[in-house]
Coordinates of C-alpha atoms in Angstrom, one line a residue:
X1 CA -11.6 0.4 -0.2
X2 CA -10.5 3.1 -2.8
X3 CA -13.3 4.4 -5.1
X4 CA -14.5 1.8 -8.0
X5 CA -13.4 3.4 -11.2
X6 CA -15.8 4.7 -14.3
X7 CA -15.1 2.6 -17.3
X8 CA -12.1 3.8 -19.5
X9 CA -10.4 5.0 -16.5
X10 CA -8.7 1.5 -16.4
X11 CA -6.4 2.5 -19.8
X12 CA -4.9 5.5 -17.2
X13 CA -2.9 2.7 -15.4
X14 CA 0.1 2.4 -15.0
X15 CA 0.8 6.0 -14.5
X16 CA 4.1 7.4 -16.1
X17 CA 6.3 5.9 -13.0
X18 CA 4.9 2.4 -13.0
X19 CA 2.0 2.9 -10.6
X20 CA -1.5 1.3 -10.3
X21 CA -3.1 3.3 -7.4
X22 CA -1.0 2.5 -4.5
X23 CA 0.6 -0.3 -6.2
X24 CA 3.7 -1.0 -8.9
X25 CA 6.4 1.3 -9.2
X26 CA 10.2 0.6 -9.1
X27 CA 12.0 -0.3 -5.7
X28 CA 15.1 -1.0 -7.1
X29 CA 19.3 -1.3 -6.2
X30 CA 20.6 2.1 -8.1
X31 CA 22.6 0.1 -10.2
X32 CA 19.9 -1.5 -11.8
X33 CA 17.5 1.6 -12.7
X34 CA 19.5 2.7 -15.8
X35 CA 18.9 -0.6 -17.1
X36 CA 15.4 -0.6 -16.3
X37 CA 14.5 2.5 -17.5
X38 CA 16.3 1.5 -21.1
X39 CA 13.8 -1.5 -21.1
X40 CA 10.8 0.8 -21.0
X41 CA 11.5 2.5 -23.1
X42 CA 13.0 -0.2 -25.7
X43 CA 9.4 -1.6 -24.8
X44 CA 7.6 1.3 -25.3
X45 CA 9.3 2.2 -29.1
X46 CA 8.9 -1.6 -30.1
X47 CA 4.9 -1.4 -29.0
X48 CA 4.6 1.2 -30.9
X49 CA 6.8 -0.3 -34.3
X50 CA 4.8 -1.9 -36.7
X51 CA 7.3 -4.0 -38.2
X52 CA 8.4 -5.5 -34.8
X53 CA 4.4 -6.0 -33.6
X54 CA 4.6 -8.2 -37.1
X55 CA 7.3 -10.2 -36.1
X56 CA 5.7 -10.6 -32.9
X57 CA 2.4 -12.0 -34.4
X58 CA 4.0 -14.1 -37.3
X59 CA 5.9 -15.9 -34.3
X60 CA 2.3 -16.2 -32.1
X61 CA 1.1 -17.4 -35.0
X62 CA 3.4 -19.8 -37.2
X63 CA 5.7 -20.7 -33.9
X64 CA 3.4 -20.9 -31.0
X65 CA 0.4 -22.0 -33.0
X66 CA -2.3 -19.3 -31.5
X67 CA -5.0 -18.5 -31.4
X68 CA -5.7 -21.1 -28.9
X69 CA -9.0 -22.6 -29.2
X70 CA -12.0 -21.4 -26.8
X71 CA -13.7 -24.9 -26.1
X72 CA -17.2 -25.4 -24.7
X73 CA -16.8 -28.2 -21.9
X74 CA -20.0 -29.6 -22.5
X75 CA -19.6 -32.1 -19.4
X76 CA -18.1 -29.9 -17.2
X77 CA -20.6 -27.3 -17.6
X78 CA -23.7 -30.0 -17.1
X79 CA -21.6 -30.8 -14.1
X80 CA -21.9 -26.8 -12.9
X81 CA -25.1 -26.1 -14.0
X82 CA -23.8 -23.2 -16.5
X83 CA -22.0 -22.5 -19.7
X84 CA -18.7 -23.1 -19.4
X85 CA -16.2 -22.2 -21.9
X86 CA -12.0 -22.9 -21.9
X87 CA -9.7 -20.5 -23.0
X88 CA -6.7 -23.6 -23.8
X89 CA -3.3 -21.8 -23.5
X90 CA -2.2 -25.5 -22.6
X91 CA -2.2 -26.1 -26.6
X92 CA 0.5 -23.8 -26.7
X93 CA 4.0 -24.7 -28.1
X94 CA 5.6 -25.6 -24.6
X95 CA 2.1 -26.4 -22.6
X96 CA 0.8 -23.1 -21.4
X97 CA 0.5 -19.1 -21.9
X98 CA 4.0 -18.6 -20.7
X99 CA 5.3 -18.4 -24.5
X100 CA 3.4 -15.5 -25.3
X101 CA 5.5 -13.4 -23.1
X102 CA 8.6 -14.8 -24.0
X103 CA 7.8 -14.6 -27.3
X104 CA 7.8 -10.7 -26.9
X105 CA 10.5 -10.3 -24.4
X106 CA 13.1 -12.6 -26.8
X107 CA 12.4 -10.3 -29.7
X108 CA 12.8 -7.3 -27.4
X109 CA 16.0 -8.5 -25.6
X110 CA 17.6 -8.9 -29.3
X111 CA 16.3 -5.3 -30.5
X112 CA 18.3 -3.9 -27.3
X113 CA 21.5 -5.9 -28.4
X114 CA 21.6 -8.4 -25.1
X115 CA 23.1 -11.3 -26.1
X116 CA 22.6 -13.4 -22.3
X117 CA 19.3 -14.3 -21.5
X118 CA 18.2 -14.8 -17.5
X119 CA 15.0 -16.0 -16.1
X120 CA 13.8 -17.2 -12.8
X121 CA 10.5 -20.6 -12.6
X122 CA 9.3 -22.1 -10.4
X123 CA 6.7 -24.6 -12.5
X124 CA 8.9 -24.8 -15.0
X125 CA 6.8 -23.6 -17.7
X126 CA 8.2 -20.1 -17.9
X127 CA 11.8 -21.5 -17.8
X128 CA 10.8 -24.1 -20.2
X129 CA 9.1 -21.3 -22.8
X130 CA 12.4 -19.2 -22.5
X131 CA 14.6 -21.9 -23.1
X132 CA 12.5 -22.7 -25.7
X133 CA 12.8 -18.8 -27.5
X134 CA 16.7 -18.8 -26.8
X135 CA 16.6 -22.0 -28.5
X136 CA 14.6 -20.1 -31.8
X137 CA 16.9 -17.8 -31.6
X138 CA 20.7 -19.1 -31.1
X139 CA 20.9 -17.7 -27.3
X140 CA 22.7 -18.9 -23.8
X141 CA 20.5 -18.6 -21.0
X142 CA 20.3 -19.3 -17.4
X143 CA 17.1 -20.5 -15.3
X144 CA 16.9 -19.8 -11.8
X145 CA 14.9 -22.4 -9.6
X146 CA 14.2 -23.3 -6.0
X147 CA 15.5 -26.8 -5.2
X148 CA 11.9 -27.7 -4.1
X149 CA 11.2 -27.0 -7.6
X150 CA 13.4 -28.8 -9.1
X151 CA 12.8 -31.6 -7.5
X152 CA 9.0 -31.5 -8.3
X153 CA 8.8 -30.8 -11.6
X154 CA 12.1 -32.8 -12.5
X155 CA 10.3 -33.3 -16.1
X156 CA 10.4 -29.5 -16.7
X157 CA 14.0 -29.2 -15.5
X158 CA 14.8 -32.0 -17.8
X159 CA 13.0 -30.2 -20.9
X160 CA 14.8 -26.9 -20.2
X161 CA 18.3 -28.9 -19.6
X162 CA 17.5 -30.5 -23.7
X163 CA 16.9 -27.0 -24.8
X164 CA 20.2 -26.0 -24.0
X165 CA 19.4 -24.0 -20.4
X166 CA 21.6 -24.2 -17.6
X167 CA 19.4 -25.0 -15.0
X168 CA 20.7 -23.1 -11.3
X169 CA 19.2 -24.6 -8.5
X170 CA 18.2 -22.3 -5.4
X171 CA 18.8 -23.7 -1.9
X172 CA 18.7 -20.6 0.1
X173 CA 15.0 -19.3 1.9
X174 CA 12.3 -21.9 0.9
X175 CA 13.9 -23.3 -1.9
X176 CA 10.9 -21.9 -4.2
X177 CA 10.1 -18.9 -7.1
X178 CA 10.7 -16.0 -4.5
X179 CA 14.2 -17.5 -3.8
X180 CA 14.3 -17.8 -7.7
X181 CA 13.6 -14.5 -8.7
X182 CA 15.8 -13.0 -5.8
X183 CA 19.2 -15.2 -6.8
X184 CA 17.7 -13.9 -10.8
X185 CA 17.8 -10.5 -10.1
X186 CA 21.2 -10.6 -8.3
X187 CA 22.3 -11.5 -11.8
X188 CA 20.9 -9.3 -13.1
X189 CA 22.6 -6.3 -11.1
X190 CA 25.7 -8.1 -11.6
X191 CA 25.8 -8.3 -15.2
X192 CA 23.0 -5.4 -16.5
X193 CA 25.9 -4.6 -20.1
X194 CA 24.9 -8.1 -21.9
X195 CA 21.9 -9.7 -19.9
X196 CA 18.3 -9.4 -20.2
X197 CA 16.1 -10.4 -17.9
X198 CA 13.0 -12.7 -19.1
X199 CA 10.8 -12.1 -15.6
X200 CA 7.7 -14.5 -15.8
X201 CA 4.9 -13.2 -14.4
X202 CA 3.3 -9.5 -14.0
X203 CA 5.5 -8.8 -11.4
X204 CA 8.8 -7.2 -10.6
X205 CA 9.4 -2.9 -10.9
X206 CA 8.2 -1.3 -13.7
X207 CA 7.7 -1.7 -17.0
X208 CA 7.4 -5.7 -16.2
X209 CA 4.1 -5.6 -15.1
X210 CA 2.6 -3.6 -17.9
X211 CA 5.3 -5.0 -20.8
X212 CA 4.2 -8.6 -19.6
X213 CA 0.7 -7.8 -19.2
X214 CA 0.4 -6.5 -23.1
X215 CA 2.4 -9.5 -24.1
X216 CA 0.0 -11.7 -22.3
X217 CA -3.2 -9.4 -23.3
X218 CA -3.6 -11.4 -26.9
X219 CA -5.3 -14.0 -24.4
X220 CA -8.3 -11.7 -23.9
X221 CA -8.5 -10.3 -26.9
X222 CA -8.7 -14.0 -29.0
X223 CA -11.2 -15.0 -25.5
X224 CA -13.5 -12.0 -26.4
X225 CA -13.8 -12.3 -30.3
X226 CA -14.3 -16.1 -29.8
X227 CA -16.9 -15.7 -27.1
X228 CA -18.7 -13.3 -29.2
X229 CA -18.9 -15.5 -32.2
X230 CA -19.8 -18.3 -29.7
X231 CA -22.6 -16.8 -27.7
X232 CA -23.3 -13.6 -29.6
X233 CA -22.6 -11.5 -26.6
X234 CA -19.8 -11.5 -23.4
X235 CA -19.3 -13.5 -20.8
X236 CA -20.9 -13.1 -17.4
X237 CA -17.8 -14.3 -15.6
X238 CA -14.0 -14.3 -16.2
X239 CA -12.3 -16.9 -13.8
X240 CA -8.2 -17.5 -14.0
X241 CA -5.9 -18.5 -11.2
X242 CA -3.8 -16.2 -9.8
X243 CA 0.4 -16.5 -8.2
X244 CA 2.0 -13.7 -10.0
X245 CA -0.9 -13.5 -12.0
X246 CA 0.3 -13.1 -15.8
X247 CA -2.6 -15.5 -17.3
X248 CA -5.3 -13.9 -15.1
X249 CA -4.7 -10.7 -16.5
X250 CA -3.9 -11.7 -19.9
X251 CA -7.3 -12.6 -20.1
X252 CA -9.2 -10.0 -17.9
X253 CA -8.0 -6.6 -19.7
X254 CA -9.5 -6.5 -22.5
X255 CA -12.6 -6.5 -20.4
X256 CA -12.0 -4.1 -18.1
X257 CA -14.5 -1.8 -19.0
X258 CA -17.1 -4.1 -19.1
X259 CA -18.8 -3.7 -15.9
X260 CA -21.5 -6.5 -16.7
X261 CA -18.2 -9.0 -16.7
X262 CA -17.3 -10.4 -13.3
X263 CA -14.1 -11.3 -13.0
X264 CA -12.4 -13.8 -10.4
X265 CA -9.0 -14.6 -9.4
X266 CA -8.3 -17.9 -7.5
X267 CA -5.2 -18.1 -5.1
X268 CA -3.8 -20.4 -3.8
X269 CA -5.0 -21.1 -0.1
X270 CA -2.8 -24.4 0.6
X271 CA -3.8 -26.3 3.9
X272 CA -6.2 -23.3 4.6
X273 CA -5.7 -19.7 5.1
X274 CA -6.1 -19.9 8.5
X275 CA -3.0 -22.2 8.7
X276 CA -0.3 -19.9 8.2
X277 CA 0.8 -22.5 5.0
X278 CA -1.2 -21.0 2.1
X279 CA 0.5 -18.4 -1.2
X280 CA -3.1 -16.1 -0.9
X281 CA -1.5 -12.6 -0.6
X282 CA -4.6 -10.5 -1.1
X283 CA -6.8 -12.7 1.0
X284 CA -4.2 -13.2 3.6
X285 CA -1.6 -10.6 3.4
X286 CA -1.0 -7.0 3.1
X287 CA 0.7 -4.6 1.2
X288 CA 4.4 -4.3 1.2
X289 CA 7.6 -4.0 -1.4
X290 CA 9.4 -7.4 -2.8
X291 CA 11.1 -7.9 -5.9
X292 CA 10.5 -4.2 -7.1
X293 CA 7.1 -3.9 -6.5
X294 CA 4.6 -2.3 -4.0
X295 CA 1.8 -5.2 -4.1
X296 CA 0.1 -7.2 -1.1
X297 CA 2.4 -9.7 0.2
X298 CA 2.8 -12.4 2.8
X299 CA 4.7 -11.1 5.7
X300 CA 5.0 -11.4 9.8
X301 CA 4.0 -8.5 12.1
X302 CA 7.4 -7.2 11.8
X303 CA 7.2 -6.8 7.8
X304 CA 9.5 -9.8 7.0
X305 CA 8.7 -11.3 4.4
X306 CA 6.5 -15.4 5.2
X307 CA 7.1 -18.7 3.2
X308 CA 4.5 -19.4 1.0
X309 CA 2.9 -22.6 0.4
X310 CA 1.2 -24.0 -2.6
X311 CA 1.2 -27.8 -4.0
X312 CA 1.3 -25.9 -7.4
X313 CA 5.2 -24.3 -7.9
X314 CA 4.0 -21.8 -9.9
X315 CA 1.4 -20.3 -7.6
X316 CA 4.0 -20.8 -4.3
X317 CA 5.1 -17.0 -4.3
X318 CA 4.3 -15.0 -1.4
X319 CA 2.9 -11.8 -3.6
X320 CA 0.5 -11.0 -6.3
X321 CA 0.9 -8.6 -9.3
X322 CA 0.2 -5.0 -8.3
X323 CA -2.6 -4.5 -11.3
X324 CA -3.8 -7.4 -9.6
X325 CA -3.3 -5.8 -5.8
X326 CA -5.1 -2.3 -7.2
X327 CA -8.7 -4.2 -9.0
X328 CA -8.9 -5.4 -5.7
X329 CA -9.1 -2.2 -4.3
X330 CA -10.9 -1.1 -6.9
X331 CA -13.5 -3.4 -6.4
X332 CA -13.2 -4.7 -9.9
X333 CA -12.1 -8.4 -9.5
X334 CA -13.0 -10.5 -6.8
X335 CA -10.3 -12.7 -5.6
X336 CA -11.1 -16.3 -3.8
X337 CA -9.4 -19.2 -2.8
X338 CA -9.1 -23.0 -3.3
X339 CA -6.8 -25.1 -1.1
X340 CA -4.5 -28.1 -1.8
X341 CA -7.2 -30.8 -1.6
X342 CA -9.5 -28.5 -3.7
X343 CA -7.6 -28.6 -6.4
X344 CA -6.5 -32.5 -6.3
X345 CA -10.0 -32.7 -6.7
X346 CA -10.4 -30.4 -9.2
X347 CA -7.4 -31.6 -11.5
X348 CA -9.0 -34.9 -11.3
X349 CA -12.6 -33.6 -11.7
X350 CA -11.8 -32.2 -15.4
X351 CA -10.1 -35.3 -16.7
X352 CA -12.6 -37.4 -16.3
X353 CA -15.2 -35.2 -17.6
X354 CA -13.5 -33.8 -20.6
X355 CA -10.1 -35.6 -20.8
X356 CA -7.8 -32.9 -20.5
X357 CA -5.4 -33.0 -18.0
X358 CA -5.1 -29.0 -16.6
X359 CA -1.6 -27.6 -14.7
X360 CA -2.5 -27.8 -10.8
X361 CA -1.9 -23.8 -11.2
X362 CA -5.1 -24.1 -13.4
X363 CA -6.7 -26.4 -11.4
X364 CA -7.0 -23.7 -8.0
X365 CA -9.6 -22.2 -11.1
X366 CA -11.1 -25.0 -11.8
X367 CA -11.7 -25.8 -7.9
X368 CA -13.9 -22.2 -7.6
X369 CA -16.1 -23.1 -11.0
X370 CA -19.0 -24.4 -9.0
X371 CA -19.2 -21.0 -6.8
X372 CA -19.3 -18.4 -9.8
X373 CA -21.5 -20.9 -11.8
X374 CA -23.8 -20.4 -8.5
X375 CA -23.8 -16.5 -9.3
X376 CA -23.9 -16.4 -12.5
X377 CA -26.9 -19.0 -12.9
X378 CA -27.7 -21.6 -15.5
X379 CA -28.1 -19.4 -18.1
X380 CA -24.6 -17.8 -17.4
X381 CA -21.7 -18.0 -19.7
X382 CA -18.2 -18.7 -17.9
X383 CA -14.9 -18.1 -19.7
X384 CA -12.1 -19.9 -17.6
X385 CA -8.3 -19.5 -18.1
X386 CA -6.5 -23.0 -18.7
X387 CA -3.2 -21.4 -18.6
X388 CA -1.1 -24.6 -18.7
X389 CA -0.9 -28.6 -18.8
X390 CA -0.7 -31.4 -16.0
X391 CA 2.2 -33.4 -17.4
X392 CA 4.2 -31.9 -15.1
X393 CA 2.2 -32.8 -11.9
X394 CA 1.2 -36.0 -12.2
X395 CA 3.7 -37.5 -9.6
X396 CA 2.6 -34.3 -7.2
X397 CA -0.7 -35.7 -8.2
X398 CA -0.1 -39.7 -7.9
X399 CA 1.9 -39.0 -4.6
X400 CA -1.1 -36.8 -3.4
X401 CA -3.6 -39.6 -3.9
X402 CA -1.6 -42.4 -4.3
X403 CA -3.1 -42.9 -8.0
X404 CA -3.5 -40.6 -10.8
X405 CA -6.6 -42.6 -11.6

């Protein structure tokens, strides 16, 4: 494992070419790094321009409706034996924390002049959140989605279609958000004068990442000045679910350099990681490069790249985020798993206890609160990540169980 880091060193990464340790950088077709390198630094000038950081939080604000509250779950936490608090991104405009990033990337797409908006889902939520912005702001756009997808969360495709997206359907690979964001990026190379590329998660060459992880970083920072006016002091424990990972660290950097805060990832384990049919990459893969990244990744003894499998879409992605792939390392986050049964359970658990009905992405969190409630005692204070709603799963959810009740 590479060295655990003092605090402050976190703020180093990435370095000046996109790296987190071993991790990041940009692996990418030659005809696409002029267009990448514009976007970082379009990124960098509008994070550093005031009047386009006040466009950014007048639309958090007055659009999306943030901050989102930080709820105690007063049942749920009896339930656990600690004190469980729930950072609700599902009280977003559009259902979950994927505007926040849109929001950013929309108003950075028009300051470069692109007038064609691309994105890839595989939830939905991310496609529905930037056919929502394009909406907002008078632009076409395209959505990429595995077939799979589309077929399982047919409410989300029908939500981005009344937006105004064209909604292209993926058929080749496994039908899912790797296929996705492969078909999205081939677009991308193919038309890099008028298109901007909306990627969804903390993933993808450089500056994506980073540019999504400060868009998504007002998460932690509301989570942190709520939890201090809640409890009069920090968290023990951080606790998100992680595919990508764009809500997970969202909420964990502002706390990075708080040693006394643990912080836990949940991936997706599926039918169990020792079935070869799970989406874990750090807890069952190993590093490798996909979709512009260096990150840990599923793949055979040959390097191919392996189908992942979640019952969530959004977590089915055989990688994680290479900020995510270097606190590993690191030793600062600790990354577990919850299966496909886990989370049924899970999903179900938290609406009947505090009637809210959480995204099965969320739920893979939810299914691990019972171990870090363990660690953290019952005197502990737990801030979890409920990055998105359950709308969209309750046939995957009925169909699982055969009852939503």
């Amino acid at each position: 494992m590479t060295k655990p880091l003092k605090p402050n060193d976190y703020s180093a990464y990435p370095d000046a070419v996109g790296r987190f340790g071993d991790y990041g950088g940009r692996y990418v077709a030659e005809t696409l790094m002029p267009p990448v390198l514009a976007l970082e630094a379009a990124w960098r000038e509008a994070m550093a321009d005031p009047a386009f950081q006040g466009e950014l939080a007048s639309e958090l604000t007055h659009y999306v409706g943030r901050p989102s509250p930080l709820y105690f779950a007063r049942r749920l936490s009896e339930h656990h034996g600690a004190r469980i608090w729930l950072k609700r991104e599902e009280l977003n405009h559009t259902g979950s924390h994927k505007i926040n990033n849109c929001m950013g990337q929309i108003l950075l797409a028009q300051r470069m002049g692109k007038p064609r908006i691309i994105a890839e889902t595989g939830a939905g939520q991310h496609g529905v959140a930037t056919a929502t912005v394009c909406a907002r702001y008078g632009l076409p756009c395209v959505i990429y989605m595995g077939a799979v997808d589309v077929e399982r969360q047919a409410p989300n495709v029908q939500r981005m279609r009344l937006l105004g997206a064209e909604v292209r359907p993926v058929t080749s690979g496994s039908a899912t958000l790797k296929d996705a964001m492969n078909e999205a990026l081939r677009d991308w190379v193919s038309n890099v004068e008028d298109t901007y590329y909306i990627i969804g998660s903390a993933a993808g060459p450089h500056p994506y990442p980073a540019m999504v992880r400060d868009f998504q970083r007002v998460i932690g920072e509301e989570a942190r000045a709520q939890v201090l006016e809640a409890e009069g002091r920090l968290p023990d424990a951080l606790v998100a679910c992680v595919g990508g990972g764009s809500n997970a660290i969202g909420l964990f950097h502002p706390f990075l350099d708080d040693e006394g805060v643990r912080l836990y990832g949940i991936e997706a384990s599926g039918h169990g990681l020792d079935s070869g049919r799970h989406a874990a990459a750090i807890n069952g893969g190993r590093p490798g490069v996909l979709h512009g990244n260096r990150t840990y990744l599923l793949q055979d003894a040959e390097g191919q790249i392996t189908e992942a499998h979640s019952i969530s879409a959004g977590l089915d992605y055989p990688g994680i985020g290479p900020e995510h792939a270097f606190l590993h390392d690191v030793g600062r986050a600790t990354y577990l798993s919850a299966t496909d049964e886990e989370t049924v359970e899970a999903f179900q658990l938290l609406a009947r206890l505090e009637g809210i009905l959480p995204a099965l992405e969320t739920a893979h969190a939810l299914a691990r609160l019972g171990d870090v409630a363990e660690v953290v005692g019952p005197d502990g204070v737990i801030v979890l990540g409920l990055s998105g709603r359950g709308d969209k799963d309750l046939a995957t959810v009925a169909e699982r169980t055969g009852s939503v009740a």
